[in-house]
Short mmCIF file of C-alpha atoms in Angstrom, two decimals:
data_model
loop_
_atom_site.label_atom_id
_atom_site.label_comp_id
_atom_site.label_asym_id
_atom_site.label_seq_id
_atom_site.Cartn_x
_atom_site.Cartn_y
_atom_site.Cartn_z
CA MET A 78 0.00 0.00 0.00
CA LEU A 79 1.53 3.31 -1.05
CA PHE A 80 0.63 6.82 0.00
CA GLY A 81 1.95 9.36 -2.51
CA CYS A 82 4.54 8.36 -5.03
CA ALA A 83 6.60 5.19 -4.76
CA PRO A 84 9.95 4.87 -6.51
CA ALA A 85 9.50 3.86 -10.13
CA SER A 86 12.67 4.49 -12.13
CA GLY A 87 15.21 5.64 -9.58
CA PRO A 88 15.34 6.21 -5.86
CA ALA A 89 12.48 8.71 -5.86
CA ALA A 90 10.90 8.90 -9.25
CA GLY A 91 7.72 10.96 -9.20
CA ALA A 92 8.09 12.11 -5.61
CA ALA A 93 8.51 15.73 -6.67
CA GLN A 94 4.74 15.95 -7.13
CA GLY A 95 4.65 17.18 -3.53
CA THR A 96 6.35 20.48 -4.43
CA ALA A 97 4.41 23.56 -3.28
CA PRO A 98 2.33 25.30 -5.97
CA ALA A 99 3.28 28.72 -7.28
CA GLY A 100 1.69 31.73 -5.68
CA GLY A 101 1.60 30.29 -2.16
CA GLU A 102 -1.76 28.51 -2.62
CA SER A 103 -1.07 26.09 0.21
CA ALA A 104 -1.02 27.28 3.80
CA HIS A 105 0.24 23.95 5.04
CA SER A 106 3.27 24.12 7.32
CA LYS A 107 6.69 23.77 5.72
CA THR A 108 7.69 21.51 8.64
CA PHE A 109 6.56 17.88 8.58
CA ASN A 110 5.73 16.01 11.78
CA ILE A 111 5.58 12.22 11.88
CA VAL A 112 4.55 10.29 14.99
CA THR A 113 5.83 6.75 15.54
CA SER A 114 5.73 4.35 18.47
CA ASP A 115 9.27 3.16 17.78
CA SER A 116 12.29 4.72 19.45
CA LEU A 117 15.64 5.76 18.02
CA VAL A 118 18.39 3.82 19.78
CA GLN A 119 21.67 4.78 18.07
CA LEU A 120 22.99 6.53 14.96
CA ASP A 121 25.54 4.21 13.36
CA PRO A 122 23.72 3.27 10.12
CA HIS A 123 25.61 -0.03 9.89
CA ASN A 124 24.24 -1.15 13.23
CA ILE A 125 20.53 -0.32 13.02
CA THR A 126 18.35 -2.21 15.50
CA THR A 127 14.96 -0.44 15.41
CA PRO A 128 12.61 0.89 12.72
CA ALA A 129 13.30 4.44 13.93
CA ASP A 130 17.03 3.82 13.41
CA GLU A 131 16.15 2.83 9.86
CA TYR A 132 13.99 5.93 9.21
CA VAL A 133 16.92 8.16 10.19
CA MET A 134 19.38 6.10 8.17
CA LYS A 135 17.31 6.19 4.98
CA MET A 136 16.63 9.93 5.21
CA SER A 137 20.24 10.94 5.83
CA TYR A 138 22.17 8.42 3.72
CA ASP A 139 21.86 6.58 0.42
CA SER A 140 22.24 2.90 -0.39
CA LEU A 141 23.67 1.43 -3.57
CA LEU A 142 20.22 0.42 -4.73
CA ASP A 143 16.59 0.46 -3.59
CA THR A 144 13.77 -2.08 -3.80
CA ASP A 145 10.00 -2.06 -4.09
CA HIS A 146 10.00 -4.95 -1.56
CA LYS A 147 8.45 -7.20 -4.20
CA GLY A 148 11.70 -8.22 -5.88
CA LYS A 149 12.30 -5.21 -8.17
CA PHE A 150 15.53 -3.23 -7.74
CA VAL A 151 16.42 0.28 -8.89
CA GLY A 152 19.70 2.17 -8.86
CA ASN A 153 20.65 4.71 -6.22
CA LEU A 154 24.39 5.34 -5.59
CA ALA A 155 24.99 2.55 -8.09
CA THR A 156 23.62 2.89 -11.61
CA SER A 157 24.01 -0.78 -12.56
CA TRP A 158 25.40 -4.03 -11.20
CA GLU A 159 26.12 -7.61 -12.20
CA PHE A 160 27.12 -10.92 -10.63
CA ASN A 161 29.82 -13.21 -11.91
CA THR A 162 28.73 -16.63 -13.19
CA ASP A 163 28.57 -18.35 -9.78
CA ALA A 164 27.26 -15.30 -7.85
CA THR A 165 30.31 -15.10 -5.58
CA GLU A 166 31.18 -11.59 -6.82
CA LEU A 167 28.89 -8.59 -7.24
CA THR A 168 30.23 -5.64 -9.24
CA PHE A 169 28.74 -2.14 -9.00
CA HIS A 170 29.04 0.72 -11.46
CA LEU A 171 28.76 3.83 -9.32
CA ARG A 172 26.96 7.11 -9.86
CA GLN A 173 29.31 10.00 -10.59
CA GLY A 174 29.12 13.57 -9.30
CA VAL A 175 27.70 12.77 -5.86
CA LYS A 176 29.20 14.36 -2.74
CA PHE A 177 28.71 13.91 0.99
CA LEU A 178 27.63 16.85 3.14
CA ASN A 179 31.27 17.59 4.03
CA GLY A 180 32.23 17.81 0.34
CA GLU A 181 33.88 14.40 0.26
CA PRO A 182 33.31 12.72 -3.14
CA TRP A 183 31.46 9.45 -3.56
CA ASN A 184 33.59 6.93 -5.49
CA ALA A 185 34.91 3.37 -5.48
CA ASP A 186 37.36 4.03 -2.65
CA VAL A 187 34.44 5.00 -0.40
CA ALA A 188 32.39 1.98 -1.49
CA VAL A 189 35.26 -0.40 -0.71
CA TYR A 190 35.79 1.31 2.66
CA ASN A 191 32.13 0.66 3.54
CA PHE A 192 32.35 -2.97 2.40
CA GLN A 193 35.46 -3.50 4.50
CA ARG A 194 33.83 -1.82 7.50
CA LEU A 195 31.15 -4.52 7.47
CA ILE A 196 33.77 -7.24 7.15
CA SER A 197 35.75 -5.91 10.10
CA HIS A 198 32.56 -5.77 12.21
CA LYS A 199 31.05 -9.04 11.00
CA ASP A 200 30.36 -10.19 14.57
CA ASP A 201 28.94 -7.02 16.11
CA PHE A 202 27.23 -4.81 13.48
CA ALA A 203 23.59 -5.70 12.88
CA VAL A 204 23.76 -5.03 9.12
CA ALA A 205 26.80 -7.33 8.82
CA ILE A 206 25.32 -10.09 10.97
CA ASN A 207 21.84 -10.01 9.50
CA TYR A 208 22.46 -9.35 5.82
CA PHE A 209 26.09 -9.76 4.81
CA SER A 210 27.64 -12.60 6.76
CA PRO A 211 28.88 -14.14 3.43
CA LEU A 212 30.84 -10.94 2.60
CA VAL A 213 34.59 -11.66 2.84
CA GLY A 214 36.27 -9.23 0.45
CA ALA A 215 36.10 -5.95 -1.45
CA GLU A 216 37.94 -4.68 -4.51
CA LYS A 217 38.26 -1.39 -6.39
CA ILE A 218 38.21 -1.92 -10.17
CA ASP A 219 38.49 1.75 -11.14
CA ASP A 220 37.37 5.09 -9.72
CA TYR A 221 33.68 4.28 -10.22
CA THR A 222 33.59 0.50 -10.18
CA ALA A 223 33.77 -1.62 -7.03
CA LYS A 224 33.22 -5.25 -6.19
CA MET A 225 31.84 -7.28 -3.27
CA ILE A 226 33.30 -10.76 -2.81
CA PHE A 227 31.38 -13.53 -1.02
CA ASP A 228 32.61 -16.82 0.42
CA ASN A 229 29.82 -18.71 -1.36
CA PRO A 230 27.18 -17.98 -4.02
CA TYR A 231 25.01 -15.14 -2.72
CA PRO A 232 22.57 -14.03 -5.44
CA PHE A 233 20.19 -12.90 -2.69
CA ALA A 234 22.45 -9.99 -1.69
CA LEU A 235 20.28 -7.70 -3.82
CA ASN A 236 17.40 -8.24 -1.39
CA TYR A 237 19.32 -6.53 1.40
CA LEU A 238 21.44 -3.84 -0.23
CA HIS A 239 18.77 -1.22 0.50
CA GLN A 240 19.62 -1.79 4.19
CA PHE A 241 23.30 -0.99 3.64
CA VAL A 242 23.98 2.74 3.25
CA MET A 243 27.25 4.45 2.43
CA ILE A 244 29.09 6.66 4.96
CA PRO A 245 32.00 9.02 4.12
CA MET A 246 35.43 7.41 4.29
CA GLU A 247 37.65 10.32 5.33
CA ALA A 248 35.23 11.64 7.95
CA ASN A 249 34.86 8.21 9.51
CA LYS A 250 38.62 7.64 9.48
CA GLU A 251 39.10 10.94 11.29
CA MET A 252 36.27 10.66 13.85
CA GLY A 253 35.69 6.92 14.15
CA ASP A 254 32.65 5.92 16.22
CA GLN A 255 32.57 9.43 17.67
CA MET A 256 31.11 10.46 14.33
CA PHE A 257 27.85 8.88 15.46
CA THR A 258 27.95 9.47 19.22
CA ASP A 259 28.46 13.18 18.42
CA MET A 260 25.50 13.02 15.98
CA LYS A 261 27.65 13.82 12.93
CA GLN A 262 25.42 12.27 10.27
CA ILE A 263 27.37 13.09 7.11
CA GLY A 264 25.40 11.51 4.31
CA THR A 265 24.32 12.02 0.71
CA GLY A 266 20.57 11.70 1.35
CA PRO A 267 17.80 14.25 0.81
CA TRP A 268 17.65 15.17 4.50
CA ILE A 269 20.28 16.49 6.88
CA PHE A 270 20.07 15.03 10.37
CA ASP A 271 20.11 17.93 12.83
CA GLU A 272 19.29 16.74 16.36
CA TRP A 273 18.14 13.78 18.43
CA VAL A 274 16.53 14.21 21.83
CA SER A 275 16.32 10.72 23.30
CA GLY A 276 12.76 9.53 23.82
CA GLN A 277 11.31 12.65 22.21
CA TYR A 278 12.20 13.43 18.60
CA ALA A 279 14.70 13.54 15.76
CA HIS A 280 14.93 16.74 13.69
CA PHE A 281 15.88 17.01 10.00
CA LYS A 282 16.58 19.83 7.56
CA LYS A 283 16.23 19.57 3.80
CA ASN A 284 19.51 19.03 1.98
CA PRO A 285 19.74 21.96 -0.48
CA ASP A 286 22.48 20.19 -2.45
CA TYR A 287 20.83 16.78 -2.75
CA TRP A 288 22.19 15.08 -5.86
CA ASP A 289 18.77 13.88 -7.09
CA LYS A 290 16.92 17.14 -6.52
CA ASP A 291 15.41 17.09 -10.03
CA GLU A 292 13.49 13.95 -9.05
CA TYR A 293 12.81 14.73 -5.40
CA ASN A 294 12.58 18.25 -4.00
CA SER A 295 10.28 18.12 -0.98
CA TYR A 296 7.73 20.80 -0.22
CA PHE A 297 8.96 20.66 3.37
CA ASP A 298 12.00 22.61 4.55
CA ASP A 299 12.48 20.58 7.71
CA GLY A 300 10.68 18.06 9.89
CA TYR A 301 10.47 15.95 13.00
CA ILE A 302 9.96 12.29 13.80
CA HIS A 303 8.34 12.15 17.24
CA PHE A 304 8.66 9.05 19.41
CA VAL A 305 5.37 8.49 21.25
CA SER A 306 4.82 5.07 22.78
CA GLU A 307 1.27 5.68 24.06
CA PRO A 308 -1.09 4.99 21.10
CA SER A 309 -3.96 7.33 22.03
CA SER A 310 -1.53 10.24 22.53
CA ALA A 311 0.07 9.55 19.14
CA ALA A 312 -3.32 9.38 17.40
CA GLY A 313 -4.48 12.49 19.24
CA ALA A 314 -1.52 14.47 17.93
CA GLN A 315 -2.52 13.66 14.37
CA ILE A 316 -6.25 14.20 14.89
CA SER A 317 -5.57 17.65 16.35
CA GLY A 318 -3.55 18.57 13.26
CA ASP A 319 -0.14 18.49 14.91
CA ALA A 320 1.13 15.52 12.88
CA ASP A 321 1.07 14.56 9.20
CA ALA A 322 1.10 10.82 9.83
CA TYR A 323 1.06 8.18 12.53
CA ILE A 324 2.98 5.09 11.56
CA SER A 325 4.62 2.17 13.33
CA PHE A 326 6.52 -0.92 12.25
CA GLY A 327 3.83 -3.52 11.53
CA GLY A 328 1.09 -0.92 11.85
CA ILE A 329 -0.43 1.16 14.62
CA ASN A 330 -2.54 -0.25 17.44
CA SER A 331 -6.05 -1.08 16.22
CA ASP A 332 -7.50 0.14 19.52
CA VAL A 333 -7.00 3.75 18.40
CA VAL A 334 -8.86 3.39 15.09
CA PRO A 335 -12.22 4.44 16.64
CA LEU A 336 -10.60 7.71 17.66
CA TYR A 337 -10.38 8.65 13.98
CA LYS A 338 -14.16 8.50 13.48
CA GLY A 339 -15.32 11.78 11.98
CA THR A 340 -11.90 12.68 10.55
CA GLU A 341 -12.38 10.89 7.22
CA ASP A 342 -12.32 14.20 5.35
CA LYS A 343 -8.73 14.90 6.38
CA ILE A 344 -7.11 11.60 7.45
CA GLN A 345 -6.83 8.34 5.53
CA VAL A 346 -6.76 5.23 7.74
CA VAL A 347 -5.86 2.09 5.82
CA MET A 348 -5.66 -1.56 6.92
CA ASN A 349 -3.68 -3.75 4.55
CA ASP A 350 -2.54 -7.35 4.53
CA MET A 351 1.18 -7.95 4.96
CA ASN A 352 3.39 -11.01 5.02
CA MET A 353 4.15 -10.28 8.67
CA TYR A 354 3.17 -12.18 11.79
CA ALA A 355 3.68 -12.12 15.53
CA ASP A 356 5.75 -14.99 16.86
CA LEU A 357 6.96 -16.57 20.08
CA ARG A 358 10.68 -17.29 20.23
CA MET A 359 12.40 -19.69 22.59
CA GLY A 360 15.67 -19.15 24.38
CA PHE A 361 17.98 -21.92 25.48
CA PRO A 362 20.24 -20.58 28.23
CA GLU A 363 22.21 -23.15 30.19
CA GLY A 364 19.86 -25.43 32.13
CA SER A 365 16.75 -24.17 30.34
CA PRO A 366 13.67 -26.42 30.56
CA LEU A 367 13.11 -25.68 26.87
CA ASN A 368 15.80 -28.18 25.97
CA ASP A 369 13.14 -30.79 26.80
CA GLU A 370 10.96 -31.46 23.73
CA LYS A 371 7.91 -32.19 25.90
CA VAL A 372 8.18 -28.74 27.46
CA ARG A 373 8.36 -27.09 24.03
CA GLU A 374 5.40 -29.10 22.77
CA ALA A 375 3.41 -28.21 25.88
CA ILE A 376 4.01 -24.52 25.18
CA ASP A 377 3.00 -25.03 21.54
CA LEU A 378 -0.24 -26.81 22.46
CA ALA A 379 -1.15 -24.39 25.25
CA ILE A 380 -1.52 -21.36 22.95
CA ASP A 381 -4.95 -20.58 21.53
CA ARG A 382 -3.77 -18.80 18.41
CA GLN A 383 -7.24 -18.37 16.93
CA SER A 384 -8.32 -16.52 20.05
CA ILE A 385 -5.28 -14.24 19.79
CA ALA A 386 -6.01 -13.59 16.10
CA ASP A 387 -9.71 -12.90 16.66
CA GLN A 388 -9.68 -11.00 19.93
CA ILE A 389 -6.34 -9.19 19.88
CA PHE A 390 -5.50 -8.82 16.20
CA GLN A 391 -9.18 -8.54 15.22
CA GLY A 392 -9.25 -11.25 12.59
CA GLY A 393 -5.60 -11.30 11.67
CA GLY A 394 -5.65 -15.04 11.00
CA VAL A 395 -3.36 -17.87 12.08
CA PRO A 396 -0.24 -18.77 10.03
CA LEU A 397 0.51 -22.40 9.19
CA SER A 398 4.20 -21.98 10.01
CA ILE A 399 6.99 -19.41 10.24
CA LEU A 400 6.46 -18.70 6.52
CA VAL A 401 3.36 -17.05 5.07
CA PRO A 402 1.86 -16.71 1.56
CA GLY A 403 4.28 -14.86 -0.68
CA ASP A 404 7.38 -16.20 1.07
CA VAL A 405 9.82 -18.56 -0.62
CA GLY A 406 9.01 -22.01 0.81
CA TYR A 407 5.46 -21.33 2.01
CA ASP A 408 3.64 -24.68 2.21
CA SER A 409 -0.15 -24.43 2.02
CA THR A 410 -0.50 -28.15 2.77
CA MET A 411 1.08 -27.90 6.22
CA ALA A 412 -1.23 -28.90 9.07
CA PRO A 413 -2.50 -26.02 11.22
CA TYR A 414 -1.17 -25.43 14.71
CA GLU A 415 -3.03 -27.49 17.32
CA TYR A 416 -4.59 -26.02 20.45
CA ASN A 417 -4.93 -28.72 23.11
CA PRO A 418 -4.41 -27.49 26.71
CA ASP A 419 -5.31 -30.89 28.21
CA LYS A 420 -2.58 -32.59 26.22
CA ALA A 421 -0.22 -29.74 27.17
CA LYS A 422 -0.85 -30.45 30.87
CA GLU A 423 -0.14 -34.15 30.35
CA LEU A 424 3.12 -33.48 28.51
CA LEU A 425 4.24 -30.99 31.13
CA ALA A 426 3.59 -33.52 33.90
CA GLN A 427 5.68 -36.10 32.00
CA SER A 428 8.51 -33.64 31.28
CA SER A 429 11.57 -32.57 33.25
CA TYR A 430 9.94 -29.24 34.10
CA GLN A 431 10.14 -28.60 37.85
CA GLY A 432 8.20 -25.38 38.12
CA GLN A 433 11.04 -23.06 37.11
CA GLU A 434 10.00 -19.50 36.35
CA LEU A 435 10.36 -18.70 32.64
CA THR A 436 11.27 -15.13 31.71
CA PHE A 437 8.97 -13.86 28.95
CA LEU A 438 10.56 -10.84 27.24
CA GLY A 439 8.93 -8.35 24.89
CA SER A 440 8.84 -4.67 24.00
CA SER A 441 6.03 -2.16 24.26
CA ALA A 442 7.09 -0.99 20.78
CA PHE A 443 5.89 -4.27 19.21
CA LEU A 444 2.36 -4.31 17.86
CA LYS A 445 -0.16 -5.60 20.43
CA SER A 446 2.69 -6.78 22.62
CA GLN A 447 1.11 -6.11 26.01
CA ASP A 448 -2.24 -7.72 25.15
CA SER A 449 -0.67 -10.66 23.34
CA MET A 450 1.90 -11.35 26.03
CA GLU A 451 -0.67 -11.17 28.81
CA ALA A 452 -2.93 -13.60 26.90
CA ILE A 453 -0.07 -16.03 26.25
CA THR A 454 1.08 -15.79 29.87
CA SER A 455 -2.41 -16.68 31.07
CA MET A 456 -2.61 -19.64 28.68
CA LEU A 457 0.77 -20.98 29.78
CA GLN A 458 -0.05 -20.52 33.45
CA ASP A 459 -3.32 -22.42 32.95
CA VAL A 460 -1.39 -25.56 31.95
CA GLY A 461 1.13 -25.28 34.78
CA PHE A 462 3.96 -22.94 33.73
CA LYS A 463 5.33 -20.17 35.93
CA ILE A 464 5.94 -17.03 33.88
CA ASN A 465 7.80 -13.81 34.64
CA LEU A 466 6.26 -11.30 32.22
CA ASN A 467 8.73 -8.59 31.19
CA VAL A 468 7.47 -5.90 28.76
CA GLU A 469 10.16 -3.25 28.25
CA ASP A 470 10.83 -0.16 26.17
CA LEU A 471 12.77 -0.97 23.02
CA ALA A 472 16.21 0.09 24.28
CA THR A 473 15.87 -1.99 27.46
CA PHE A 474 14.48 -4.90 25.44
CA ASN A 475 17.53 -4.85 23.16
CA ASN A 476 19.86 -4.88 26.17
CA GLU A 477 18.00 -7.74 27.84
CA MET A 478 17.94 -9.71 24.60
CA ALA A 479 21.69 -9.25 24.14
CA MET A 480 22.31 -10.76 27.58
CA GLY A 481 20.63 -13.97 26.42
CA LYS A 482 18.96 -14.60 29.76
CA TRP A 483 15.41 -14.89 28.44
CA ASP A 484 13.34 -18.03 27.93
CA LEU A 485 10.47 -16.75 25.78
CA MET A 486 10.29 -13.68 23.56
CA TYR A 487 7.43 -11.95 21.77
CA ALA A 488 8.28 -10.19 18.49
CA THR A 489 7.14 -9.79 14.91
CA ASN A 490 8.69 -11.20 11.76
CA GLN A 491 8.61 -10.63 8.04
CA CYS A 492 10.70 -11.74 5.07
CA ILE A 493 12.18 -8.88 3.04
CA ASN A 494 11.05 -9.28 -0.57
CA GLY A 495 9.52 -12.58 0.53
CA ASP A 496 12.91 -14.24 0.96
CA PRO A 497 13.54 -15.96 4.34
CA PHE A 498 17.34 -15.85 4.07
CA LEU A 499 17.59 -13.21 6.80
CA TYR A 500 15.10 -14.91 9.10
CA PHE A 501 16.66 -18.36 8.79
CA ASN A 502 20.20 -17.13 9.33
CA SER A 503 19.59 -14.64 12.15
CA ARG A 504 17.45 -17.13 14.10
CA PHE A 505 19.14 -20.44 13.39
CA VAL A 506 22.76 -19.75 12.37
CA THR A 507 24.17 -16.42 13.60
CA ASP A 508 21.82 -16.28 16.64
CA PHE A 509 21.37 -12.52 16.44
CA MET A 510 18.63 -12.80 19.10
CA HIS A 511 21.05 -14.45 21.57
CA SER A 512 18.78 -17.44 22.10
CA ASN A 513 21.72 -19.83 22.62
CA PHE A 514 20.00 -22.23 20.23
CA LYS A 515 22.10 -24.47 18.04
CA ASN A 516 21.25 -27.55 16.00
CA ASP A 517 23.64 -28.96 13.42
CA GLU A 518 20.89 -30.54 11.31
CA LEU A 519 18.94 -27.30 10.99
CA ILE A 520 22.07 -25.21 10.41
CA GLY A 521 23.05 -27.63 7.64
CA LEU A 522 19.71 -27.14 5.90
CA VAL A 523 19.98 -23.36 6.15
CA LYS A 524 23.51 -23.34 4.75
CA LYS A 525 22.34 -25.42 1.77
CA PHE A 526 19.47 -22.97 1.30
CA ASN A 527 21.91 -20.04 1.36
CA VAL A 528 23.98 -21.22 -1.58
CA GLU A 529 21.45 -23.13 -3.71
CA PRO A 530 21.06 -21.35 -7.09
CA ASP A 531 18.10 -23.42 -8.33
CA ALA A 532 14.82 -21.72 -7.34
CA ALA A 533 12.82 -24.97 -7.14
CA VAL A 534 15.41 -26.71 -4.97
CA ARG A 535 15.67 -23.63 -2.77
CA GLU A 536 11.88 -23.58 -2.39
CA ASP A 537 11.97 -27.20 -1.23
CA LEU A 538 14.79 -26.51 1.24
CA ALA A 539 12.80 -23.63 2.73
CA LYS A 540 9.83 -25.97 3.19
CA GLN A 541 12.09 -28.48 4.94
CA ILE A 542 13.42 -25.78 7.29
CA SER A 543 9.92 -24.56 8.09
CA LYS A 544 8.69 -28.11 8.76
CA TRP A 545 11.75 -28.90 10.89
CA ASN A 546 11.02 -25.89 13.07
CA LYS A 547 7.37 -26.87 13.42
CA ASP A 548 8.12 -30.51 14.25
CA PHE A 549 10.70 -29.36 16.80
CA HIS A 550 8.06 -27.08 18.38
CA GLY A 551 10.45 -24.15 18.13
CA PRO A 552 12.69 -22.31 18.39
CA ALA A 553 10.07 -20.05 16.75
CA LEU A 554 6.31 -20.48 16.97
CA ALA A 555 4.08 -18.38 14.71
CA LEU A 556 1.13 -16.79 16.50
CA ALA A 557 -1.06 -14.56 14.34
CA ASN A 558 -0.89 -12.69 11.05
CA VAL A 559 -0.59 -8.92 11.35
CA LYS A 560 -2.72 -6.47 9.40
CA GLY A 561 -0.94 -3.16 9.07
CA ILE A 562 -2.92 -0.04 10.01
CA TYR A 563 -1.57 3.38 9.10
CA ALA A 564 -3.00 6.89 9.40
CA VAL A 565 -1.79 9.56 6.97
CA THR A 566 -3.17 13.08 6.71
CA LYS A 567 -4.51 13.71 3.22
CA GLY A 568 -2.09 15.75 1.16
CA THR A 569 0.95 14.05 2.66
CA THR A 570 2.82 12.11 -0.03
CA GLY A 571 5.93 9.97 -0.29
CA ILE A 572 5.30 7.83 2.79
CA ASN A 573 5.81 4.37 1.36
CA LEU A 574 4.18 1.42 3.12
CA TYR A 575 5.37 -1.90 1.77
CA PRO A 576 3.70 -5.34 1.81
CA ASP A 577 6.52 -6.90 3.83
CA GLY A 578 5.92 -4.50 6.72
CA TYR A 579 8.61 -1.95 6.00
CA GLU A 580 7.97 1.79 5.81
CA SER A 581 9.95 4.64 4.30
CA LEU A 582 9.72 8.35 5.13
CA THR A 583 12.62 9.35 2.89
CA HIS A 584 10.59 11.04 0.16
CA ILE A 585 7.93 12.73 2.26
CA SER A 586 6.29 15.78 0.68
CA TRP A 587 2.97 17.62 0.44
CA ASP A 588 0.43 17.96 -2.39
CA PRO A 589 -2.36 20.44 -1.55
CA SER A 590 -4.60 19.07 -4.30
CA LEU A 591 -4.89 15.80 -2.35
CA ALA A 592 -5.96 17.62 0.80
CA LYS A 593 -9.14 19.04 -0.72
#
């Protein structure tokens, strides 16, 4: 679902429709205000961990290429690209004439520096861990041609290059990590990052020297992303006219939709299907009861997913597995999840579980987290589990997750461009969630999936991985499909809402003709 103009033949084709009309016909503010429930955590664009981190990254910096999140790719800082025959090398032909805010030129030396930065932080930068673990080398061909080198065939790299933005080489060499802790966001993007007040807002100014100004020249001169965790307050800000949109990763809370009644003339509220779902993840710290299959199966059987879908997600539906329609490897013949609390009680009584308290971790930033986690906690307690419910703000959640001392986790999941490479690897191989889970059989399947060039074989491997996870009763249990709800004030353009749950604010603008 797209509000305004989505990219068509470049990073922002058509987005300039939001330019103010001549003669000052529009009285709309030249400052945009976006409200989101997500919080900005840090500013290093190679280590993004929250949707708000991503908003800032995409507005301030540029990637080599962009995607429509349906498998189509368009050039950005690269104008074209090609793989070698076995997809172990990816060569980029770079756009000329682009400069960073500090005047530093964009060229192959800078591209190689960024590639090598990921390689040197392969174990601690989120972008490296999640998307580019196969990246092992970088090479400059000439001033405007650079190459990525992978340790195995990686034709799926294109799916994730929009998540990898380019930072200036000389500035980063000079300042190091202080470049980000001091809020020195020196990018090539259409917006200049100005200020971040933790827990409140991030402020941007329009980049007057943006290299693609002919295609995208926003009506707005500056703008704010406001971080508001309380849904009714966020909706109220928009309803009162103080915000141009209310968005959140996976959609806003459906409980606030009734508040928009009577505003249909000025605000568009849209609910759209996405290939995103809420899931329950299992942790396996030393001595965890979850190492016992009967305990995992008892948890699986104790959850009334249909009730969660109907009562909490208001008809969101129940997935068949950790893959959904549109994903590579989705299997429509897979048996549905079973709800059988009596059998769960029997299994728990037969298991090694001795009444240990299980820590259930989640974040208030996740869609319907509080309601869903309370419902799941009640269901698990009804069959005999002891649960320590722990719903945190996003920054605290990330810290707790990194410590790996959780047993159960509530989160949401989606496959970028419908490809589960990221999900499979971050959950089962690299353990980005710090679950302490490891299984050689499953890791073997994922590694075959990673390098298989044949689409049909890869589809079958994805089905095997999904079935393995379901038969194992973890480490990830799908709960309910998510329907994304977004509220955008009419006239606001360039806010792109994609079917895989991602949003982009990069090309925000205003068209007064759409506000009438």
